[in-house]
Amino acid sequence: MKIVVPIKRVLDPYAKVKPGSDGMSIDSGGAKSEINPFDEIALEEAVRLREKVGAVEIIVVAIGPAESEEQLRKALAMGADKAVLIETTTSPDSRAVALELESFVREQNPDLVLMGKQATDDDSNQVGQILAARLGWPQATFASEVTPGSGSLTVIRETDTGTETLQIQLPAVVTADLRLNEPRYIALPGIIKARSKPLEKRAPATALQSFVTVTGFTAPPARKAGKRVANVEELIAELKAAGSI
Amino acid sequence: MGKSLFLSLDGTDLAVGAAVAANFAEAFDVIVLTSTVNDSFGAEKVMATGWASLPPAAAYAGELAKLATGYARVFAVSAMWSKDLLPRAAGVADAACVTDVLSIESDTRFTRPMYAGAIVATVEVSAPQTWFTFRPVGFPAVSDAGASVPTETVAIQVDDSAVRNIGTRAKEGGRPDLSAAKVVVSGGRPLKDAASFERVIGGLADALGGAVGATRAAVDAGIAANELQVGQTGKIVAPDLYIAAGISGSTQHMAGIKDSKLIVAINTDGDAPIFSIADLGLVGDLYEVLPVLERELKKA
Ligand SMILES: Cc1cc2nc3c(=O)[nH]c(=O)nc-3n(C[C@H](O)[C@H](O)[C@H](O)COP(=O)(O)OP(=O)(O)OC[C@H]3O[C@@H](n4cnc5c(N)ncnc54)[C@H](O)[C@@H]3O)c2cc1C
Ligand SMILES: Nc1ncnc2c1ncn2[C@@H]1O[C@H](COP(=O)(O)O)[C@@H](O)[C@H]1O
């Protein structure tokens, strides 16, 4: 079985970000970058599938700046076999990323693409669905449990009202929700071993043309801290005064 | 320019869909996916699929994309079902796709949140067709229910040969839907177990006729169901009253509650970040405060 796991380099999700003074950039206060948390979960799941079913080859791929090599090295340390960095200094929209990934997936011909449901920087939640559409593959988004079958997967996915269980034929695209697993801690031997694993760099195969372009950033309307109340009675009085109860 | 198509899950979102459609000059049509409606809210044509429940997105997104040919834009309320479906259909149509639209500045310019709501981005779309999901808070529902109209049946072929739904677990009814509720009571990590969560958080919610929400920490600990998660990666809520009990106020959680009218925080730690956005804050133990609040409300 062959699994492709796309990895996006994003700012640390716990960093405090605000719009830059030019209104065209993001001020992260010098925060570091990480693997998108959802992609880390997707990769962990790929590694667990290998532990369950045996022969699984895991290829991680990132579209992004040269610095994304850092995240790919970490992915190799977590258990990926091979990494590919598709270098670009532009910020393609979800569709452009999906088209580039489509070309990569067609070349690699995997049984499964396991990826994050959303990137924590653009919060876009689209690439997996667009990629699956382009490939004509079935999809199971927001997965919280994946069980391998023969030529298929059983996926429990989170919905607005609970969960549903899908049986999907391979090849397929599965996007990971938070509760799929908890990524493992990377031990030192993994980091050392990762240094000798293959990491290929290449140019994009597509034009990375975006349909959706960001033209500016602003801060959302701020909420101010209100009043402190001393006890429940005061709280109730305030709620009544505000017409809330 | 061009007509709009609103995808309604069950007809209950038609008034807000019409509010979004009003931002564009030309008329709009509606497809109701799992129900039927009587009122048009100004739509030119109302279509219904006749489905009792939603099939897997991959089983009909392609057919939907074909049906939408000719519309300038297709949109639905932001929800997990729409985020599963719309990008896929847009992918088939090779259209532009924008999620979580907050405001519509022009036919091609929208704003949307990024970085867990810490940033509002303006985006410009250039494509023959645009699919988008929107956050209802920015679009006050239209009050005119419009003429009652006959719904046309629209046949959307479902091909589930490659993906089949083999089981559904839906939350038990009784409480209002989290995304639409006027009052939400949410609990966080300090709730000990599912039973105390239900007793303390659920009890107060019921006294207020409200919905129950939870933080990711509470859901991950198994004390609240996944569909109750509020925040960046859960539900976005905007009730008149939001009560946060034992919730620290992470960026990811606050992303989901910022548009609430009145936020009340109850937390033992006076320095918890939640107090920086709460309209009313009470430093105290939720196990002591919430039962008293519930009792007082029942008295009144
Ligand atoms: C990619 C990503 C996405 C995320 N998405 C979400 C999301 O959608 N929603 C979400 O909620 N989180 C999300 N998180 C997690 C988020 O960062 C926080 O970890 C989480 O919100 C914390 O939950 P909490 O407030 O319940 O727990 P804690 O942060 O542990 O806070 C518990 C609070 O309870 C108080 N407390 C303790 N005992 C009592 C008591 N007896 N009475 C009253 N107060 C008490 C404490 O003082 C503390 O402030 C996400 C994280 C990541 C990385
Ligand atoms: N530049 C990128 N390189 C690799 N994978 C990406 C990239 N952007 C997005 N993805 C993948 O697509 C998923 C969803 O991203 P998005 O639709 O942008 O929220 C992410 O979790 C990644 O798995």
Coordinates of C-alpha atoms and ligand atoms in Angstrom, one line a residue:
Chain A
M1 CA 0.0 0.0 0.0
K2 CA 1.2 3.5 -0.9
I3 CA 0.1 6.6 1.0
V4 CA 0.7 10.2 0.1
V5 CA 0.5 12.7 2.9
P6 CA 0.6 16.4 2.0
I7 CA 2.2 18.6 4.6
K8 CA 1.9 22.3 4.9
R9 CA 4.3 24.5 6.8
V10 CA 2.2 26.9 8.9
L11 CA 2.9 29.4 11.8
D12 CA 2.7 27.8 15.2
P13 CA -1.1 27.7 15.9
Y14 CA -0.6 29.0 19.4
A15 CA 1.3 32.1 18.2
K16 CA -0.5 35.5 18.6
V17 CA -0.8 36.9 15.1
K18 CA -2.1 40.3 14.0
P19 CA -2.2 42.2 10.7
G20 CA 1.1 43.8 9.8
S21 CA 1.1 47.6 9.7
D22 CA 1.0 47.6 5.9
G23 CA -2.3 45.7 5.9
M24 CA -0.8 43.2 3.5
S25 CA 1.2 41.0 5.8
I26 CA 0.9 38.9 8.9
D27 CA 2.7 40.0 12.1
S28 CA 3.5 36.8 14.0
G29 CA 5.9 38.4 16.5
G30 CA 8.7 36.1 15.3
A31 CA 6.8 32.9 16.1
K32 CA 8.3 29.7 14.6
S33 CA 6.7 27.5 12.0
E34 CA 5.4 24.0 12.4
I35 CA 3.7 21.1 10.5
N36 CA 0.0 22.0 10.2
P37 CA -1.4 20.1 13.2
F38 CA -4.0 18.3 11.1
D39 CA -1.3 17.1 8.7
E40 CA 0.7 15.8 11.6
I41 CA -2.4 13.8 12.7
A42 CA -2.8 12.5 9.1
L43 CA 0.9 11.4 9.0
E44 CA 0.5 9.7 12.4
E45 CA -2.5 7.8 11.0
A46 CA -0.4 6.7 8.0
V47 CA 2.3 5.4 10.3
R48 CA -0.3 3.6 12.4
L49 CA -1.8 2.0 9.2
R50 CA 1.7 0.7 8.4
E51 CA 1.9 -0.8 11.9
K52 CA -1.5 -2.5 11.4
V53 CA -1.2 -3.8 7.8
G54 CA 2.5 -4.1 7.2
A55 CA 3.9 -3.0 3.9
V56 CA 3.0 0.6 3.6
E57 CA 5.1 3.2 1.8
I58 CA 4.6 6.8 3.0
I59 CA 5.5 9.7 0.8
V60 CA 5.2 13.3 2.2
V61 CA 4.9 16.3 -0.1
A62 CA 4.9 20.0 0.7
I63 CA 4.2 22.9 -1.6
G64 CA 5.9 25.9 -0.2
P65 CA 9.1 27.9 0.5
A66 CA 12.5 26.3 0.8
E67 CA 12.1 26.4 4.6
S68 CA 9.4 23.7 4.4
E69 CA 12.3 21.3 4.3
E70 CA 12.3 21.6 8.1
Q71 CA 8.8 20.2 8.3
L72 CA 9.5 17.5 5.8
R73 CA 12.6 16.4 7.9
K74 CA 10.3 16.2 10.9
A75 CA 7.8 14.2 8.9
L76 CA 10.6 11.8 7.9
A77 CA 11.5 11.5 11.5
M78 CA 7.9 10.6 12.4
G79 CA 8.1 7.7 10.0
A80 CA 7.6 8.9 6.4
D81 CA 9.8 7.0 3.9
K82 CA 10.4 9.8 1.3
A83 CA 9.8 13.5 1.1
V84 CA 9.2 15.8 -1.9
L85 CA 9.4 19.6 -1.7
I86 CA 7.7 21.4 -4.5
E87 CA 9.3 24.8 -4.1
T88 CA 7.4 28.1 -4.6
T89 CA 7.6 31.5 -3.0
T90 CA 4.0 32.3 -4.0
S91 CA 0.9 31.6 -1.8
P92 CA -1.3 29.6 -4.1
D93 CA -5.0 29.3 -3.2
S94 CA -6.6 25.9 -2.2
R95 CA -7.5 25.2 -5.8
A96 CA -4.0 25.8 -7.1
V97 CA -2.6 23.6 -4.3
A98 CA -5.1 20.9 -5.2
L99 CA -4.2 21.0 -8.9
E100 CA -0.5 20.7 -8.1
L101 CA -1.2 17.8 -5.7
E102 CA -3.3 16.2 -8.4
S103 CA -0.4 16.2 -10.7
F104 CA 1.8 14.7 -8.0
V105 CA -0.7 12.1 -7.1
R106 CA -1.2 11.0 -10.7
E107 CA 2.6 10.6 -10.9
Q108 CA 2.9 8.6 -7.7
N109 CA -0.3 6.6 -8.1
P110 CA -0.9 5.9 -4.4
D111 CA -3.8 3.9 -2.9
L112 CA -4.6 6.7 -0.4
V113 CA -4.1 10.4 0.2
L114 CA -4.3 11.1 3.9
M115 CA -4.2 14.8 4.7
G116 CA -5.4 17.4 7.1
K117 CA -9.0 18.8 7.0
Q118 CA -7.7 22.3 7.1
A119 CA -4.6 24.4 7.4
T120 CA -4.5 26.5 10.6
D121 CA -3.3 29.6 8.7
D122 CA -5.8 30.0 6.0
D123 CA -8.5 27.9 7.7
S124 CA -9.7 27.1 4.3
N125 CA -10.8 23.5 4.5
Q126 CA -10.9 22.8 0.8
V127 CA -7.8 21.1 -0.7
G128 CA -8.8 17.5 0.1
Q129 CA -12.2 17.9 -1.4
I130 CA -11.0 19.6 -4.5
L131 CA -8.2 17.1 -4.9
A132 CA -10.6 14.2 -4.6
A133 CA -13.0 15.8 -7.2
R134 CA -10.1 16.3 -9.6
L135 CA -8.9 12.7 -9.3
G136 CA -12.5 11.4 -9.4
W137 CA -11.8 9.5 -6.1
P138 CA -14.2 9.1 -3.2
Q139 CA -13.6 11.2 -0.1
A140 CA -14.1 10.9 3.6
T141 CA -13.6 14.2 5.3
F142 CA -13.2 15.0 9.0
A143 CA -12.2 11.5 9.8
S144 CA -12.0 10.4 13.5
E145 CA -11.4 6.7 12.9
V146 CA -9.9 4.8 10.0
T147 CA -10.0 1.0 9.7
P148 CA -8.4 -0.7 6.8
G149 CA -10.3 -3.4 4.8
S150 CA -9.4 -5.2 1.6
G151 CA -9.4 -2.6 -1.2
S152 CA -11.5 -0.3 1.0
L153 CA -11.5 1.7 4.3
T154 CA -14.1 2.1 6.9
V155 CA -14.0 5.7 8.1
I156 CA -16.0 7.2 11.0
R157 CA -16.4 10.9 10.2
E158 CA -17.6 13.8 12.3
T159 CA -20.8 15.5 11.2
D160 CA -22.8 18.5 12.3
T161 CA -25.1 16.2 14.3
G162 CA -22.8 13.4 15.4
T163 CA -20.9 10.9 13.3
E164 CA -21.4 8.7 10.3
T165 CA -19.6 5.6 9.1
L166 CA -18.5 5.5 5.4
Q167 CA -17.2 2.5 3.5
I168 CA -15.0 3.9 0.8
Q169 CA -13.2 2.1 -2.1
L170 CA -9.5 2.8 -2.7
P171 CA -8.0 4.8 -4.1
A172 CA -9.5 7.6 -1.9
V173 CA -8.8 10.9 -0.2
V174 CA -9.3 11.0 3.6
T175 CA -9.0 14.2 5.6
A176 CA -8.1 14.1 9.3
D177 CA -10.0 15.7 12.1
L178 CA -8.5 16.4 15.5
R179 CA -9.7 13.3 17.2
L180 CA -8.3 10.8 14.7
N181 CA -5.2 10.2 16.9
E182 CA -2.6 11.9 19.0
P183 CA 0.7 12.2 17.1
R184 CA 3.6 10.4 18.7
Y185 CA 6.6 12.0 20.3
I186 CA 9.6 11.8 18.0
A187 CA 12.5 9.9 19.6
L188 CA 16.1 10.7 18.8
P189 CA 16.8 7.5 16.7
G190 CA 14.0 8.6 14.4
I191 CA 15.6 12.0 13.9
I192 CA 19.0 10.5 13.2
K193 CA 17.5 8.0 10.7
A194 CA 15.6 10.8 9.0
R195 CA 18.8 12.5 7.9
S196 CA 19.6 9.7 5.5
K197 CA 16.1 9.4 4.0
P198 CA 15.5 10.8 0.6
L199 CA 14.2 14.4 0.2
E200 CA 13.7 15.5 -3.3
K201 CA 13.3 19.2 -4.4
R202 CA 11.6 20.2 -7.5
A203 CA 9.7 23.0 -9.3
P204 CA 5.9 23.0 -9.6
A205 CA 4.5 21.0 -12.4
T206 CA 1.5 23.4 -12.8
A207 CA 1.1 27.1 -13.1
L208 CA -0.1 27.5 -9.5
Q209 CA -2.7 30.0 -10.7
S210 CA -5.1 31.2 -8.0
F211 CA -8.8 32.0 -8.5
V212 CA -8.9 33.5 -5.1
T213 CA -6.4 36.2 -4.1
V214 CA -5.9 37.8 -0.7
T215 CA -5.8 41.6 -1.2
G216 CA -5.5 42.7 2.4
F217 CA -5.6 41.9 6.1
T218 CA -7.5 43.7 8.9
A219 CA -8.0 42.9 12.6
P220 CA -11.5 41.7 13.6
P221 CA -13.6 44.0 15.7
A222 CA -12.2 43.7 19.2
R223 CA -14.3 42.7 22.2
K224 CA -13.5 44.5 25.4
A225 CA -13.5 43.0 28.8
G226 CA -16.6 43.8 30.7
K227 CA -17.6 43.8 34.3
R228 CA -16.6 41.6 37.2
V229 CA -19.4 40.5 39.5
A230 CA -18.8 39.3 43.0
N231 CA -21.3 36.5 43.3
V232 CA -24.2 34.7 41.7
E233 CA -26.8 37.2 42.9
E234 CA -25.0 40.0 41.2
L235 CA -24.6 37.9 38.1
I236 CA -28.3 37.3 38.0
A237 CA -29.1 41.0 38.6
E238 CA -26.8 41.9 35.7
L239 CA -28.3 39.3 33.4
K240 CA -31.8 40.6 34.2
A241 CA -30.7 44.2 33.6
A242 CA -29.2 43.2 30.2
G243 CA -32.5 41.4 29.3
S244 CA -30.6 38.2 28.9
I245 CA -32.8 36.2 31.2
Chain B
M1 CA -23.6 39.4 -12.5
G2 CA -25.6 36.4 -13.1
K3 CA -28.0 34.3 -11.1
S4 CA -27.3 32.8 -7.7
L5 CA -28.1 29.3 -6.4
F6 CA -28.6 28.8 -2.7
L7 CA -28.2 25.3 -1.3
S8 CA -30.4 24.8 1.7
L9 CA -30.0 21.8 3.9
D10 CA -33.6 21.6 5.2
G11 CA -35.3 24.9 4.5
T12 CA -34.8 26.4 7.9
D13 CA -31.9 28.5 6.6
L14 CA -33.9 30.0 3.8
A15 CA -34.4 33.4 5.4
V16 CA -30.6 33.9 5.9
G17 CA -29.9 32.5 2.4
A18 CA -32.2 35.1 1.0
A19 CA -30.3 37.8 3.0
V20 CA -27.0 36.7 1.3
A21 CA -28.7 36.5 -2.1
A22 CA -29.8 40.1 -1.6
N23 CA -26.2 41.2 -2.0
F24 CA -26.3 40.3 -5.6
A25 CA -28.3 42.2 -8.2
E26 CA -29.9 39.2 -10.0
A27 CA -32.5 36.7 -8.9
F28 CA -31.8 33.5 -7.0
D29 CA -33.0 29.9 -7.0
V30 CA -32.9 27.4 -4.2
I31 CA -32.3 23.7 -3.9
V32 CA -33.5 22.2 -0.7
L33 CA -31.5 19.1 -0.1
T34 CA -33.4 17.1 2.6
S35 CA -36.8 18.7 3.0
T36 CA -39.4 20.9 1.3
V37 CA -40.5 24.4 2.0
N38 CA -43.6 26.5 1.5
D39 CA -42.3 30.0 1.4
S40 CA -40.0 31.4 -1.2
F41 CA -38.3 34.2 0.7
G42 CA -38.0 35.9 -2.7
A43 CA -36.5 33.0 -4.6
E44 CA -37.5 32.7 -8.2
K45 CA -37.5 28.9 -8.2
V46 CA -37.5 26.5 -5.3
M47 CA -36.3 23.0 -6.1
A48 CA -36.2 19.9 -3.8
T49 CA -34.4 16.6 -4.1
G50 CA -36.9 14.5 -2.2
W51 CA -34.0 13.0 -0.1
A52 CA -34.6 12.0 3.5
S53 CA -31.0 12.5 4.4
L54 CA -27.7 13.6 2.7
P55 CA -25.8 11.1 0.7
P56 CA -22.0 11.1 0.9
A57 CA -20.8 14.3 -0.9
A58 CA -18.7 12.3 -3.4
A59 CA -21.8 10.4 -4.5
Y60 CA -23.5 13.5 -5.9
A61 CA -21.2 16.5 -6.0
G62 CA -20.5 15.9 -9.7
E63 CA -24.2 15.9 -10.6
L64 CA -24.8 19.0 -8.5
A65 CA -22.0 20.8 -10.3
K66 CA -23.7 19.9 -13.6
L67 CA -27.0 21.2 -12.4
A68 CA -25.3 24.5 -11.2
T69 CA -23.9 25.2 -14.7
G70 CA -25.0 28.7 -15.7
Y71 CA -25.3 30.1 -12.2
A72 CA -22.7 32.8 -11.3
R73 CA -22.5 31.6 -7.8
V74 CA -23.6 28.8 -5.5
F75 CA -23.6 29.1 -1.7
A76 CA -24.7 27.5 1.6
V77 CA -24.4 28.2 5.3
S78 CA -21.0 27.3 6.7
A79 CA -21.3 23.8 8.3
M80 CA -19.6 20.5 8.1
W81 CA -22.0 19.2 5.5
S82 CA -21.4 22.2 3.3
K83 CA -17.6 22.2 3.7
D84 CA -17.6 18.6 2.7
L85 CA -19.7 19.2 -0.4
L86 CA -19.1 22.7 -1.9
P87 CA -15.3 22.5 -2.4
R88 CA -15.8 19.1 -4.0
A89 CA -18.5 20.4 -6.4
A90 CA -16.4 23.5 -7.1
G91 CA -13.5 21.1 -7.9
V92 CA -15.7 19.3 -10.5
A93 CA -16.9 22.6 -11.9
D94 CA -13.4 24.1 -11.8
A95 CA -14.9 27.1 -10.1
A96 CA -13.5 29.3 -7.3
C97 CA -14.3 28.4 -3.8
V98 CA -14.3 30.5 -0.6
T99 CA -15.2 29.2 2.8
D100 CA -16.7 31.1 5.8
V101 CA -17.6 34.4 4.1
L102 CA -18.1 37.1 6.7
S103 CA -19.2 39.9 4.4
I104 CA -19.8 40.5 0.7
E105 CA -18.1 43.7 -0.5
S106 CA -19.0 43.3 -4.2
D107 CA -19.8 40.5 -6.6
T108 CA -16.2 39.4 -6.5
R109 CA -14.9 40.7 -3.2
F110 CA -15.5 39.0 0.2
T111 CA -14.0 39.0 3.6
R112 CA -13.3 35.8 5.6
P113 CA -11.5 34.8 8.8
M114 CA -8.0 33.3 8.9
Y115 CA -5.7 32.3 11.7
A116 CA -8.5 31.2 14.0
G117 CA -10.3 34.5 13.5
A118 CA -7.3 36.6 14.5
I119 CA -7.2 38.1 11.0
V120 CA -9.9 39.1 8.6
A121 CA -8.8 38.7 5.0
T122 CA -10.3 40.5 2.0
V123 CA -10.3 38.2 -1.0
E124 CA -10.8 38.9 -4.6
V125 CA -12.3 36.2 -6.8
S126 CA -11.6 35.9 -10.5
A127 CA -13.3 32.8 -12.0
P128 CA -16.4 32.2 -14.2
Q129 CA -18.2 30.7 -11.2
T130 CA -17.8 31.0 -7.4
W131 CA -19.0 28.5 -4.7
F132 CA -18.9 29.8 -1.1
T133 CA -20.1 29.1 2.4
F134 CA -21.0 31.9 4.7
R135 CA -21.2 32.7 8.4
P136 CA -24.8 33.6 9.1
V137 CA -23.9 36.3 11.7
G138 CA -23.1 38.9 9.1
F139 CA -26.4 38.4 7.3
P140 CA -29.5 39.3 9.3
A141 CA -32.3 37.0 8.1
V142 CA -34.9 38.6 5.9
S143 CA -38.3 38.8 7.6
D144 CA -40.4 38.6 4.5
A145 CA -41.3 35.0 3.9
G146 CA -42.3 35.8 0.3
A147 CA -45.0 34.1 -1.6
S148 CA -45.7 30.4 -1.0
V149 CA -44.5 28.5 -4.0
P150 CA -44.8 25.1 -5.4
T151 CA -41.5 23.2 -5.1
E152 CA -40.2 21.6 -8.2
T153 CA -38.7 18.2 -7.8
V154 CA -35.1 18.0 -9.0
A155 CA -33.6 14.7 -9.7
I156 CA -30.0 14.5 -8.6
Q157 CA -28.5 11.2 -9.4
V158 CA -26.6 9.5 -6.5
D159 CA -23.8 7.1 -7.3
D160 CA -22.6 5.5 -4.1
S161 CA -20.6 2.7 -5.7
A162 CA -17.3 4.0 -4.4
V163 CA -18.6 5.4 -1.0
R164 CA -21.5 4.2 1.1
N165 CA -22.9 5.4 4.4
I166 CA -23.2 2.3 6.5
G167 CA -24.2 3.9 9.8
T168 CA -25.2 7.2 11.4
R169 CA -25.0 8.4 15.0
A170 CA -27.0 11.5 15.6
K171 CA -27.2 13.4 18.9
E172 CA -30.4 12.8 20.9
G173 CA -33.0 15.5 20.4
G174 CA -34.5 17.7 23.1
R175 CA -32.0 20.6 23.1
P176 CA -31.9 23.3 20.5
D177 CA -29.4 23.1 17.8
L178 CA -26.0 24.6 18.9
S179 CA -25.4 26.7 15.8
A180 CA -28.9 28.4 16.0
A181 CA -29.5 28.5 19.7
K182 CA -30.3 31.9 21.5
V183 CA -28.5 30.6 24.6
V184 CA -25.4 28.4 24.8
V185 CA -23.9 27.0 28.0
S186 CA -20.4 25.5 27.5
G187 CA -18.1 23.6 29.7
G188 CA -14.4 22.9 29.6
R189 CA -11.7 20.6 30.9
P190 CA -12.5 20.8 34.7
L191 CA -15.7 18.9 34.3
K192 CA -14.9 15.6 35.8
D193 CA -16.8 13.2 33.6
A194 CA -19.7 12.9 31.2
A195 CA -22.2 12.6 34.0
S196 CA -21.1 15.7 35.8
F197 CA -20.9 17.6 32.5
E198 CA -24.5 16.6 31.7
R199 CA -25.7 17.4 35.2
V200 CA -23.9 20.8 35.7
I201 CA -23.7 22.2 32.1
G202 CA -26.8 20.4 30.7
G203 CA -28.8 21.3 33.8
L204 CA -28.2 25.0 33.4
A205 CA -28.7 24.9 29.7
D206 CA -32.1 23.3 30.2
A207 CA -33.1 25.9 32.8
L208 CA -32.3 28.5 30.2
G209 CA -33.9 26.6 27.3
G210 CA -30.4 26.7 25.7
A211 CA -28.0 24.4 23.9
V212 CA -24.8 22.8 25.3
G213 CA -21.3 23.4 24.0
A214 CA -17.9 22.3 24.9
T215 CA -14.2 23.0 24.4
R216 CA -11.9 20.6 22.5
A217 CA -10.3 19.7 25.8
A218 CA -13.7 18.5 27.1
V219 CA -14.5 16.6 23.9
D220 CA -11.1 15.0 23.8
A221 CA -11.4 13.9 27.4
G222 CA -14.6 12.1 26.4
I223 CA -16.9 14.1 28.6
A224 CA -18.7 15.8 25.8
A225 CA -19.8 14.6 22.3
N226 CA -17.8 15.8 19.3
E227 CA -20.7 17.7 17.7
L228 CA -20.7 20.0 20.8
Q229 CA -17.2 21.4 20.2
V230 CA -17.2 25.1 19.7
G231 CA -14.3 27.0 18.1
Q232 CA -12.0 27.3 15.2
T233 CA -12.4 23.7 14.2
G234 CA -15.8 23.1 15.7
K235 CA -19.0 25.1 15.6
I236 CA -19.2 28.8 15.3
V237 CA -21.9 30.2 17.6
A238 CA -23.5 33.6 18.0
P239 CA -26.2 33.4 20.6
D240 CA -27.7 36.2 22.6
L241 CA -26.1 34.7 25.7
Y242 CA -23.0 32.5 26.0
I243 CA -22.0 31.1 29.3
A244 CA -18.4 29.7 29.5
A245 CA -17.8 27.6 32.6
G246 CA -14.3 26.3 33.3
I247 CA -13.0 27.5 30.0
S248 CA -9.6 29.2 29.8
G249 CA -10.3 31.1 26.6
S250 CA -7.8 29.8 24.0
T251 CA -7.6 31.6 20.7
Q252 CA -9.2 28.5 19.1
H253 CA -12.1 28.5 21.4
M254 CA -12.7 32.3 21.3
A255 CA -12.8 32.1 17.5
G256 CA -16.1 30.3 17.8
I257 CA -17.8 32.6 20.3
K258 CA -16.7 36.1 19.5
D259 CA -19.9 37.1 17.8
S260 CA -22.1 36.2 20.8
K261 CA -24.1 39.2 22.1
L262 CA -23.3 38.7 25.8
I263 CA -20.5 36.4 27.1
V264 CA -20.4 35.3 30.7
A265 CA -17.3 33.6 32.1
I266 CA -17.1 31.6 35.3
N267 CA -13.5 30.5 36.1
T268 CA -11.5 29.9 39.3
D269 CA -8.6 31.7 37.8
G270 CA -9.1 35.5 37.7
D271 CA -6.3 35.8 35.1
A272 CA -7.8 33.4 32.6
P273 CA -7.9 34.9 29.1
I274 CA -11.6 34.3 28.8
F275 CA -12.2 37.3 31.1
S276 CA -10.6 39.6 28.5
I277 CA -13.6 39.2 26.2
A278 CA -16.3 38.4 28.7
D279 CA -19.0 41.0 29.3
L280 CA -19.7 39.6 32.8
G281 CA -17.0 37.7 34.7
L282 CA -17.3 35.8 37.9
V283 CA -14.3 34.3 39.6
G284 CA -15.5 31.2 41.2
D285 CA -15.9 27.4 41.2
L286 CA -18.3 26.3 38.5
Y287 CA -19.5 23.4 40.7
E288 CA -20.7 26.0 43.2
V289 CA -21.9 28.8 40.9
L290 CA -23.8 26.8 38.2
P291 CA -26.2 24.9 40.5
V292 CA -27.1 28.1 42.3
L293 CA -27.7 29.9 39.0
E294 CA -29.8 27.0 37.8
R295 CA -31.9 27.0 41.1
E296 CA -32.4 30.7 41.0
L297 CA -33.5 30.6 37.3
K298 CA -36.0 27.8 38.0
K299 CA -37.5 29.9 40.9
A300 CA -37.9 33.0 38.7
Ligands
LIG1 C1 -5.3 23.2 15.6 C2 -6.1 23.4 16.8 C3 -7.4 23.5 16.8 C4 -8.2 23.7 18.0 N1 -9.5 23.9 17.9 C5 -10.2 24.1 19.0 C6 -11.6 24.3 19.0 O1 -12.3 24.3 17.9 N2 -12.3 24.5 20.1 C7 -11.6 24.5 21.4 O2 -12.3 24.7 22.4 N3 -10.3 24.3 21.4 C8 -9.6 24.1 20.3 N4 -8.3 23.8 20.4 C9 -7.7 23.6 21.7 C10 -7.3 24.9 22.5 O3 -6.1 25.3 22.1 C11 -7.4 24.7 24.0 O4 -6.5 23.6 24.3 C12 -8.7 24.3 24.6 O5 -9.7 25.2 24.1 C13 -8.7 24.4 26.1 O6 -9.9 23.9 26.6 P1 -10.4 24.3 28.1 O7 -10.5 25.8 28.2 O8 -11.5 23.5 28.4 O9 -9.2 23.8 29.0 P2 -8.1 24.6 29.8 O10 -7.3 25.5 28.9 O11 -7.3 23.6 30.6 O12 -8.9 25.5 30.8 C14 -9.6 25.1 31.9 C15 -10.0 26.3 32.7 O13 -10.9 25.9 33.7 C16 -10.6 26.7 34.9 N5 -11.0 25.9 36.0 C17 -10.5 24.8 36.6 N6 -11.3 24.3 37.6 C18 -12.4 25.1 37.6 C19 -13.6 25.1 38.4 N7 -13.8 24.2 39.4 N8 -14.5 26.1 38.2 C20 -14.3 27.0 37.3 N9 -13.2 27.1 36.5 C21 -12.2 26.1 36.7 C22 -9.1 26.9 34.9 O14 -8.7 28.0 35.6 C23 -8.8 27.0 33.4 O15 -8.9 28.4 33.0 C24 -7.5 23.7 19.2 C25 -6.1 23.5 19.2 C26 -5.4 23.4 18.1 C27 -3.9 23.2 18.1
LIG2 N1 1.0 24.2 0.5 C1 0.6 23.0 0.8 N2 1.5 21.9 0.7 C2 1.0 20.7 1.0 N3 -0.2 20.4 1.4 C3 -1.1 21.4 1.6 C4 -0.7 22.8 1.3 N4 -1.8 23.5 1.5 C5 -2.8 22.7 2.0 N5 -2.3 21.5 2.0 C6 -3.1 20.3 2.5 O1 -4.5 20.5 2.4 C7 -5.1 20.5 3.7 C8 -6.2 21.4 3.7 O2 -5.8 22.7 3.6 P1 -6.7 24.0 3.3 O3 -7.8 23.6 2.4 O4 -5.8 25.1 2.8 O5 -7.3 24.4 4.7 C9 -3.9 20.7 4.6 O6 -4.2 20.1 5.9 C10 -2.8 20.0 3.9 O7 -2.9 18.6 4.1

